[in-house]
Short mmCIF file of C-alpha atoms and ligand atoms in Angstrom, two decimals:
data_model
loop_
_atom_site.label_atom_id
_atom_site.label_comp_id
_atom_site.label_asym_id
_atom_site.label_seq_id
_atom_site.Cartn_x
_atom_site.Cartn_y
_atom_site.Cartn_z
CA MET A 1 40.98 8.61 10.54
CA LYS A 2 37.87 10.75 11.19
CA ILE A 3 34.73 8.68 10.62
CA VAL A 4 31.92 10.14 8.52
CA ASP A 5 28.90 8.33 9.92
CA LEU A 6 25.92 8.69 7.59
CA ARG A 7 24.10 5.50 8.67
CA SER A 8 21.43 7.43 10.54
CA ASP A 9 20.76 10.64 12.43
CA THR A 10 20.35 8.38 15.48
CA VAL A 11 24.18 8.22 15.68
CA SER A 12 24.37 11.95 16.47
CA ASN A 13 26.07 12.49 19.81
CA PRO A 14 24.86 15.03 22.35
CA THR A 15 26.30 18.53 22.05
CA PRO A 16 28.61 20.03 24.72
CA GLU A 17 25.71 22.27 25.85
CA MET A 18 23.59 19.14 26.38
CA ARG A 19 26.30 17.41 28.40
CA GLN A 20 26.57 20.45 30.63
CA ALA A 21 22.80 20.68 31.13
CA MET A 22 22.71 16.94 31.91
CA ALA A 23 25.36 17.32 34.59
CA GLN A 24 23.47 20.14 36.27
CA ALA A 25 19.86 18.99 35.84
CA PRO A 26 17.61 19.09 38.93
CA VAL A 27 16.10 15.60 39.23
CA GLY A 28 13.56 13.58 41.21
CA ASP A 29 11.75 10.25 40.91
CA ASP A 30 9.78 10.48 37.68
CA VAL A 31 7.71 7.40 38.49
CA TYR A 32 6.31 9.56 41.33
CA GLY A 33 5.98 12.40 38.81
CA GLU A 34 8.57 14.33 40.82
CA ASP A 35 11.32 14.99 38.31
CA PRO A 36 11.18 18.73 37.58
CA THR A 37 13.30 18.45 34.44
CA VAL A 38 11.12 15.70 32.94
CA ASN A 39 8.02 17.69 33.83
CA ARG A 40 9.44 20.76 32.14
CA LEU A 41 10.39 18.82 29.01
CA GLN A 42 6.86 17.40 28.84
CA GLU A 43 5.34 20.86 29.18
CA ILE A 44 7.54 22.33 26.45
CA ALA A 45 6.84 19.35 24.16
CA ALA A 46 3.07 19.53 24.64
CA GLU A 47 3.12 23.23 23.87
CA MET A 48 5.28 22.86 20.76
CA LEU A 49 3.06 20.08 19.41
CA GLY A 50 -0.15 21.89 20.35
CA LYS A 51 -1.45 19.07 22.56
CA GLU A 52 -2.76 19.13 26.13
CA SER A 53 -0.22 16.78 27.58
CA ALA A 54 2.99 14.84 26.90
CA LEU A 55 4.88 11.79 28.16
CA PHE A 56 8.65 11.27 28.02
CA VAL A 57 9.44 7.74 26.77
CA PRO A 58 12.77 5.97 26.22
CA SER A 59 12.37 5.53 22.45
CA GLY A 60 10.26 6.25 19.39
CA THR A 61 9.36 2.58 19.31
CA MET A 62 7.92 2.75 22.82
CA GLY A 63 6.10 6.00 21.99
CA ASN A 64 4.36 4.43 19.01
CA LEU A 65 3.63 1.23 20.92
CA ALA A 66 2.17 3.03 23.93
CA ALA A 67 0.08 5.19 21.58
CA ILE A 68 -1.36 2.21 19.71
CA MET A 69 -2.08 0.40 22.98
CA ALA A 70 -3.69 3.49 24.50
CA HIS A 71 -5.95 3.99 21.46
CA CYS A 72 -6.88 0.34 20.82
CA ASN A 73 -8.44 -2.52 22.71
CA ARG A 74 -7.33 -6.13 22.31
CA GLY A 75 -8.35 -7.41 18.87
CA ASP A 76 -8.87 -3.95 17.35
CA GLU A 77 -7.35 -3.08 14.02
CA VAL A 78 -4.89 -0.35 13.01
CA ILE A 79 -4.63 0.88 9.41
CA LEU A 80 -1.02 1.60 8.49
CA GLY A 81 1.28 1.83 5.49
CA ASN A 82 3.21 -1.16 4.22
CA PHE A 83 6.43 0.90 4.41
CA SER A 84 5.72 2.43 7.81
CA HIS A 85 8.43 2.18 10.43
CA THR A 86 5.88 0.82 12.90
CA PHE A 87 5.10 -2.08 10.59
CA LEU A 88 8.63 -2.73 9.32
CA TYR A 89 11.00 -1.99 12.18
CA GLU A 90 9.29 -2.11 15.55
CA ALA A 91 9.43 -5.87 15.96
CA GLY A 92 5.66 -6.24 15.73
CA GLY A 93 5.27 -4.91 19.28
CA TYR A 94 1.68 -3.73 18.79
CA SER A 95 0.63 -7.29 17.77
CA ILE A 96 2.63 -9.08 20.43
CA LEU A 97 2.06 -6.78 23.39
CA GLY A 98 -1.11 -4.96 22.36
CA SER A 99 -2.93 -7.79 20.53
CA VAL A 100 -3.70 -5.21 17.84
CA HIS A 101 -4.19 -6.41 14.27
CA PRO A 102 -2.48 -4.55 11.39
CA HIS A 103 -4.39 -3.68 8.23
CA LEU A 104 -1.74 -2.74 5.70
CA ILE A 105 -2.37 -0.49 2.75
CA PRO A 106 0.28 0.69 0.27
CA ASN A 107 2.33 3.77 1.01
CA GLN A 108 2.38 6.03 -2.03
CA SER A 109 5.82 7.23 -3.14
CA ASP A 110 5.20 10.57 -1.37
CA GLY A 111 4.70 8.77 1.96
CA THR A 112 0.94 9.26 2.00
CA LEU A 113 -1.81 6.67 2.23
CA ASP A 114 -4.39 7.06 -0.50
CA LEU A 115 -7.67 8.34 1.01
CA ASP A 116 -9.71 5.78 -0.96
CA ASP A 117 -7.44 2.98 0.27
CA ILE A 118 -8.02 4.16 3.84
CA LYS A 119 -11.81 4.29 3.28
CA ASN A 120 -11.80 0.82 1.77
CA ALA A 121 -9.82 -0.56 4.69
CA ILE A 122 -12.35 0.60 7.30
CA ARG A 123 -14.29 -2.47 8.41
CA PRO A 124 -18.06 -2.69 8.39
CA ASP A 125 -19.80 -3.67 11.62
CA ASP A 126 -19.54 -7.42 11.07
CA VAL A 127 -18.90 -10.07 13.70
CA HIS A 128 -16.46 -11.82 11.35
CA GLN A 129 -14.14 -8.83 11.22
CA PRO A 130 -11.95 -6.93 13.65
CA ILE A 131 -13.01 -3.45 14.74
CA THR A 132 -11.13 -0.64 12.98
CA ARG A 133 -9.91 1.77 15.63
CA LEU A 134 -6.88 3.69 14.46
CA ILE A 135 -5.04 5.12 11.46
CA CYS A 136 -1.27 5.74 11.62
CA LEU A 137 0.71 8.19 9.48
CA GLU A 138 4.47 8.81 9.46
CA ASN A 139 5.99 12.29 9.02
CA THR A 140 8.67 12.55 7.72
CA HIS A 141 8.37 9.20 6.01
CA ASN A 142 11.58 7.26 6.46
CA ARG A 143 11.38 4.46 3.86
CA CYS A 144 9.77 6.79 1.32
CA GLY A 145 12.92 8.91 1.31
CA GLY A 146 12.41 11.34 4.17
CA VAL A 147 9.48 13.01 2.38
CA SER A 148 7.21 15.16 4.49
CA LEU A 149 3.42 15.04 4.57
CA SER A 150 1.58 18.36 4.27
CA ALA A 151 -0.81 19.78 6.84
CA GLU A 152 -3.59 19.72 4.20
CA TYR A 153 -3.15 16.01 3.58
CA THR A 154 -3.03 15.21 7.29
CA LYS A 155 -6.16 17.30 7.80
CA ALA A 156 -7.98 15.27 5.16
CA VAL A 157 -7.00 12.03 6.92
CA GLY A 158 -8.05 13.53 10.27
CA GLU A 159 -11.47 14.42 8.86
CA LEU A 160 -11.87 10.92 7.47
CA ALA A 161 -10.90 9.45 10.83
CA ARG A 162 -13.41 11.58 12.73
CA LYS A 163 -16.16 10.82 10.26
CA HIS A 164 -15.69 7.12 10.98
CA LYS A 165 -15.06 7.61 14.72
CA LEU A 166 -11.46 6.48 14.37
CA LYS A 167 -8.35 7.90 16.02
CA LEU A 168 -5.32 9.22 14.14
CA HIS A 169 -1.76 8.68 15.43
CA MET A 170 1.26 10.28 13.82
CA ASP A 171 4.70 8.71 14.03
CA GLY A 172 6.41 12.08 13.90
CA ALA A 173 9.86 10.75 14.79
CA ARG A 174 11.23 13.50 12.51
CA ILE A 175 8.28 15.92 12.57
CA PHE A 176 10.63 18.87 13.16
CA ASN A 177 12.47 18.00 9.94
CA ALA A 178 9.09 18.10 8.18
CA ALA A 179 8.19 21.41 9.83
CA VAL A 180 11.53 23.07 8.99
CA ALA A 181 11.41 21.78 5.40
CA GLN A 182 7.90 23.17 4.90
CA GLY A 183 8.47 26.37 6.86
CA ILE A 184 5.49 25.76 9.16
CA SER A 185 5.17 24.75 12.80
CA ALA A 186 5.18 21.16 14.05
CA GLN A 187 1.96 22.13 15.81
CA GLU A 188 0.23 22.75 12.48
CA LEU A 189 1.44 19.45 11.07
CA ALA A 190 0.26 17.53 14.13
CA ALA A 191 -3.04 19.40 14.64
CA PRO A 192 -5.28 16.85 12.88
CA ALA A 193 -3.75 13.91 14.81
CA ASP A 194 -5.09 12.72 18.17
CA SER A 195 -1.56 11.76 19.17
CA VAL A 196 1.98 12.23 17.94
CA THR A 197 5.33 10.69 18.87
CA PHE A 198 8.50 12.61 18.10
CA CYS A 199 12.14 11.75 18.76
CA LEU A 200 14.71 13.86 20.57
CA SER A 201 17.49 11.41 19.78
CA LYS A 202 17.66 11.75 16.00
CA GLY A 203 18.43 15.02 14.21
CA LEU A 204 17.84 16.95 17.44
CA CYS A 205 20.94 15.23 18.91
CA ALA A 206 19.73 14.28 22.39
CA PRO A 207 21.31 11.01 23.55
CA VAL A 208 18.05 9.23 24.43
CA GLY A 209 14.33 9.75 24.36
CA SER A 210 11.13 10.52 22.56
CA VAL A 211 7.91 12.25 23.58
CA LEU A 212 4.33 11.13 23.06
CA CYS A 213 1.79 13.97 22.97
CA GLY A 214 -2.02 13.97 23.08
CA SER A 215 -5.01 14.82 25.23
CA GLN A 216 -4.70 14.65 29.00
CA GLU A 217 -6.95 11.63 29.17
CA PHE A 218 -4.99 9.81 26.42
CA ILE A 219 -1.65 10.57 28.06
CA SER A 220 -2.81 9.27 31.43
CA ARG A 221 -3.68 5.94 29.75
CA ALA A 222 -0.33 5.93 27.94
CA HIS A 223 1.41 6.65 31.25
CA ARG A 224 0.10 3.42 32.76
CA ILE A 225 1.08 1.53 29.61
CA ARG A 226 4.60 2.98 29.76
CA LYS A 227 4.83 1.52 33.27
CA GLN A 228 3.56 -1.86 32.05
CA LEU A 229 6.19 -1.83 29.32
CA GLY A 230 8.92 -1.16 31.87
CA GLY A 231 9.48 2.37 30.65
CA GLY A 232 9.09 4.14 34.00
CA MET A 233 12.46 5.83 34.45
CA ARG A 234 13.55 7.28 37.77
CA GLN A 235 15.90 10.32 37.77
CA ALA A 236 15.25 10.67 34.05
CA GLY A 237 15.80 14.43 34.27
CA ILE A 238 19.44 13.67 33.47
CA ILE A 239 18.40 12.75 29.93
CA ALA A 240 15.37 15.04 29.73
CA ALA A 241 17.75 17.98 30.25
CA ALA A 242 19.34 17.21 26.88
CA GLY A 243 15.84 16.94 25.39
CA ILE A 244 15.06 20.49 26.51
CA ILE A 245 18.17 21.80 24.74
CA ALA A 246 17.13 19.72 21.71
CA LEU A 247 13.78 21.52 21.55
CA GLU A 248 15.05 24.96 22.44
CA SER A 249 18.13 25.17 20.28
CA MET A 250 18.41 22.34 17.78
CA VAL A 251 15.24 22.65 15.70
CA ASN A 252 16.07 25.52 13.37
CA ARG A 253 19.52 24.16 12.54
CA LEU A 254 17.88 21.10 10.89
CA ALA A 255 17.79 23.29 7.75
CA GLU A 256 21.59 22.86 7.57
CA ASP A 257 21.19 19.06 7.52
CA HIS A 258 18.66 19.39 4.70
CA ALA A 259 21.01 21.62 2.69
CA ARG A 260 23.87 19.13 3.19
CA ALA A 261 21.65 16.23 2.13
CA LYS A 262 20.97 18.11 -1.12
CA ARG A 263 24.68 18.79 -1.60
CA LEU A 264 25.45 15.11 -0.96
CA ALA A 265 22.73 13.96 -3.34
CA THR A 266 23.85 16.30 -6.08
CA GLY A 267 27.44 15.09 -5.75
CA LEU A 268 26.49 11.42 -5.71
CA GLU A 269 24.15 11.82 -8.66
CA GLY A 270 27.26 12.46 -10.74
CA VAL A 271 28.91 9.16 -9.76
CA ARG A 272 28.56 6.47 -12.41
CA GLY A 273 26.20 3.70 -11.36
CA LEU A 274 24.33 5.65 -8.67
CA VAL A 275 20.74 6.76 -9.14
CA LEU A 276 18.90 8.95 -6.64
CA ASP A 277 15.78 7.11 -5.59
CA PRO A 278 13.31 8.84 -5.06
CA GLY A 279 15.28 11.93 -6.16
CA ILE A 280 16.74 15.09 -4.63
CA PRO A 281 16.07 14.81 -0.89
CA TYR A 282 13.30 16.76 0.83
CA THR A 283 14.83 16.61 4.29
CA ASN A 284 17.93 14.86 5.68
CA MET A 285 17.83 11.48 3.92
CA VAL A 286 19.51 10.50 0.68
CA TYR A 287 18.41 7.19 -0.81
CA LEU A 288 20.34 5.78 -3.78
CA THR A 289 20.09 2.71 -5.91
CA ILE A 290 23.17 1.15 -7.43
CA THR A 291 22.85 0.01 -11.04
CA ALA A 292 25.45 -2.66 -11.89
CA ASN A 293 28.72 -0.79 -12.22
CA ASN A 294 31.90 -2.59 -13.29
CA GLY A 295 30.20 -5.69 -11.93
CA LEU A 296 29.69 -3.99 -8.54
CA SER A 297 26.06 -4.03 -7.48
CA ASP A 298 26.02 -5.45 -3.97
CA ALA A 299 25.16 -2.61 -1.59
CA GLN A 300 26.55 -4.43 1.44
CA TYR A 301 29.88 -5.10 -0.23
CA ILE A 302 30.14 -1.47 -1.38
CA ALA A 303 29.22 -0.27 2.12
CA GLN A 304 32.13 -2.36 3.47
CA ARG A 305 34.55 -0.82 0.99
CA LEU A 306 33.35 2.65 1.95
CA ALA A 307 33.77 1.79 5.64
CA GLU A 308 37.44 1.00 4.95
CA GLN A 309 37.75 4.64 3.94
CA GLY A 310 35.97 5.84 7.09
CA VAL A 311 32.62 6.49 5.45
CA LEU A 312 29.69 4.64 6.99
CA VAL A 313 26.44 4.32 5.04
CA GLY A 314 23.31 2.22 5.52
CA SER A 315 22.42 -0.48 3.01
CA VAL A 316 18.74 -1.19 2.43
CA GLY A 317 18.10 -4.50 0.70
CA LYS A 318 20.52 -5.70 -1.97
CA SER A 319 21.09 -2.61 -4.02
CA ARG A 320 19.99 0.47 -2.13
CA PHE A 321 21.74 2.86 0.25
CA ARG A 322 20.46 5.30 2.83
CA LEU A 323 22.64 8.22 3.89
CA VAL A 324 21.38 10.53 6.60
CA THR A 325 22.84 13.93 7.43
CA HIS A 326 22.90 15.28 10.98
CA CYS A 327 24.61 17.81 13.23
CA TRP A 328 28.00 16.03 13.17
CA ILE A 329 28.24 15.91 9.38
CA ASP A 330 29.92 19.00 7.97
CA ASP A 331 30.66 20.02 4.37
CA GLU A 332 34.01 18.25 4.51
CA GLY A 333 32.27 15.02 5.54
CA VAL A 334 29.85 15.36 2.64
CA ASP A 335 32.73 15.85 0.19
CA ARG A 336 34.61 12.88 1.63
CA ALA A 337 31.54 10.67 1.22
CA ILE A 338 31.16 11.69 -2.44
CA GLU A 339 34.87 11.13 -3.06
CA SER A 340 34.80 7.69 -1.42
CA PHE A 341 31.84 6.53 -3.52
CA ARG A 342 33.69 7.77 -6.59
CA LYS A 343 36.82 5.82 -5.63
CA VAL A 344 34.93 2.60 -4.89
CA LEU A 345 32.60 2.72 -7.88
CA VAL A 346 34.62 4.39 -10.57
CA VAL A 347 38.24 3.53 -9.91
CA GLU A 348 37.89 -0.04 -8.65
N1 TLP B 1 14.48 4.65 12.83
C1 TLP B 1 15.83 4.15 12.77
C2 TLP B 1 15.84 2.66 12.42
O1 TLP B 1 15.02 1.96 13.26
C3 TLP B 1 15.46 2.38 11.00
C4 TLP B 1 16.61 4.94 11.76
O2 TLP B 1 17.84 4.77 11.75
O3 TLP B 1 16.01 5.72 11.01
N2 TLP B 1 9.76 6.06 13.64
C5 TLP B 1 10.59 6.34 12.64
C6 TLP B 1 10.06 6.99 11.42
C7 TLP B 1 11.95 6.01 12.73
O4 TLP B 1 12.75 6.27 11.71
C8 TLP B 1 12.42 5.40 13.92
C9 TLP B 1 13.88 4.99 14.05
C10 TLP B 1 11.51 5.14 14.95
C11 TLP B 1 10.18 5.48 14.77
C12 TLP B 1 11.91 4.44 16.23
O5 TLP B 1 12.71 5.24 17.03
P1 TLP B 1 13.66 4.55 18.15
O6 TLP B 1 14.87 4.07 17.42
O7 TLP B 1 13.91 5.66 19.10
O8 TLP B 1 12.90 3.44 18.77
#
């Protein structure tokens, strides 16, 4: 049985073109800065994000962690959303390894942080309080439904940050989804941020890796931190080669994933007991809530029943699902997912 894996875009396998490029990649020791393929990937990434410099890191988690540690000193504070991936799903690395204190403010349903909430969270110069150093945004916003933040909004946060001498980091794990959805460049979306992390290993299909971009001086600090975190990789050109293909030929096709997410959402909206939450998807994520249906309301149980039919979905909490489209999900996969939900929820 062919598996339709909608748990995440992280499950997307590398394309045949990537495997070929990986096999043929010229390599060297990247800890010495001598891997030509890594160096090329970093140059392309910096240019696409409009930053001076870039650093290849093993994961989005390490990219965000290295960024926070490079911006903050021990005991400083970072302002971030209560639904941000960095707060929810990165194992508290910035607190444990960076000794950085989180100041949480609510994420609005559109993934933004309210400008007044940010202002109110900035600490006065008071010996009792930590020093505010950094603001983090996420684009697209995962837990808020894959919504994308606009360049105008990010600019307003950037201006606020500069006014208060703070830095702005963007977790842009899926910034190319945001760019494609809005029809603008990733560079424009990232322009107001001092640093941005993006992932090659999600919708762009590379097997491993993320890139942290920023000023030369910031990246040289992050480089040392990557070493401290054990992220210095040797002949990493083998994986960077796939990252180059990801940037050169996988960005524009993200529009197909967005169209399929809409098709999936529209189909599932018609299944009794399922409610789109927050609504028709903006990018490649479909979030749904199950309202009690024939006594069935346990998302994990339903996910198991779907898995028996070869359809894998993510469950979020007790009664919510996340389905993510990616390069290996075709129209047939979308239709099978809709049909399987219908069988489990309507027929059972
Ligand atoms: N997100 C994963 C899970 O960890 C939830 C997923 O399946 O979506 N920022 C954002 C916005 C992310 O969604 C993720 C991964 C990361 C950072 C971390 O990237 P990795 O997994 O490469 O460390």
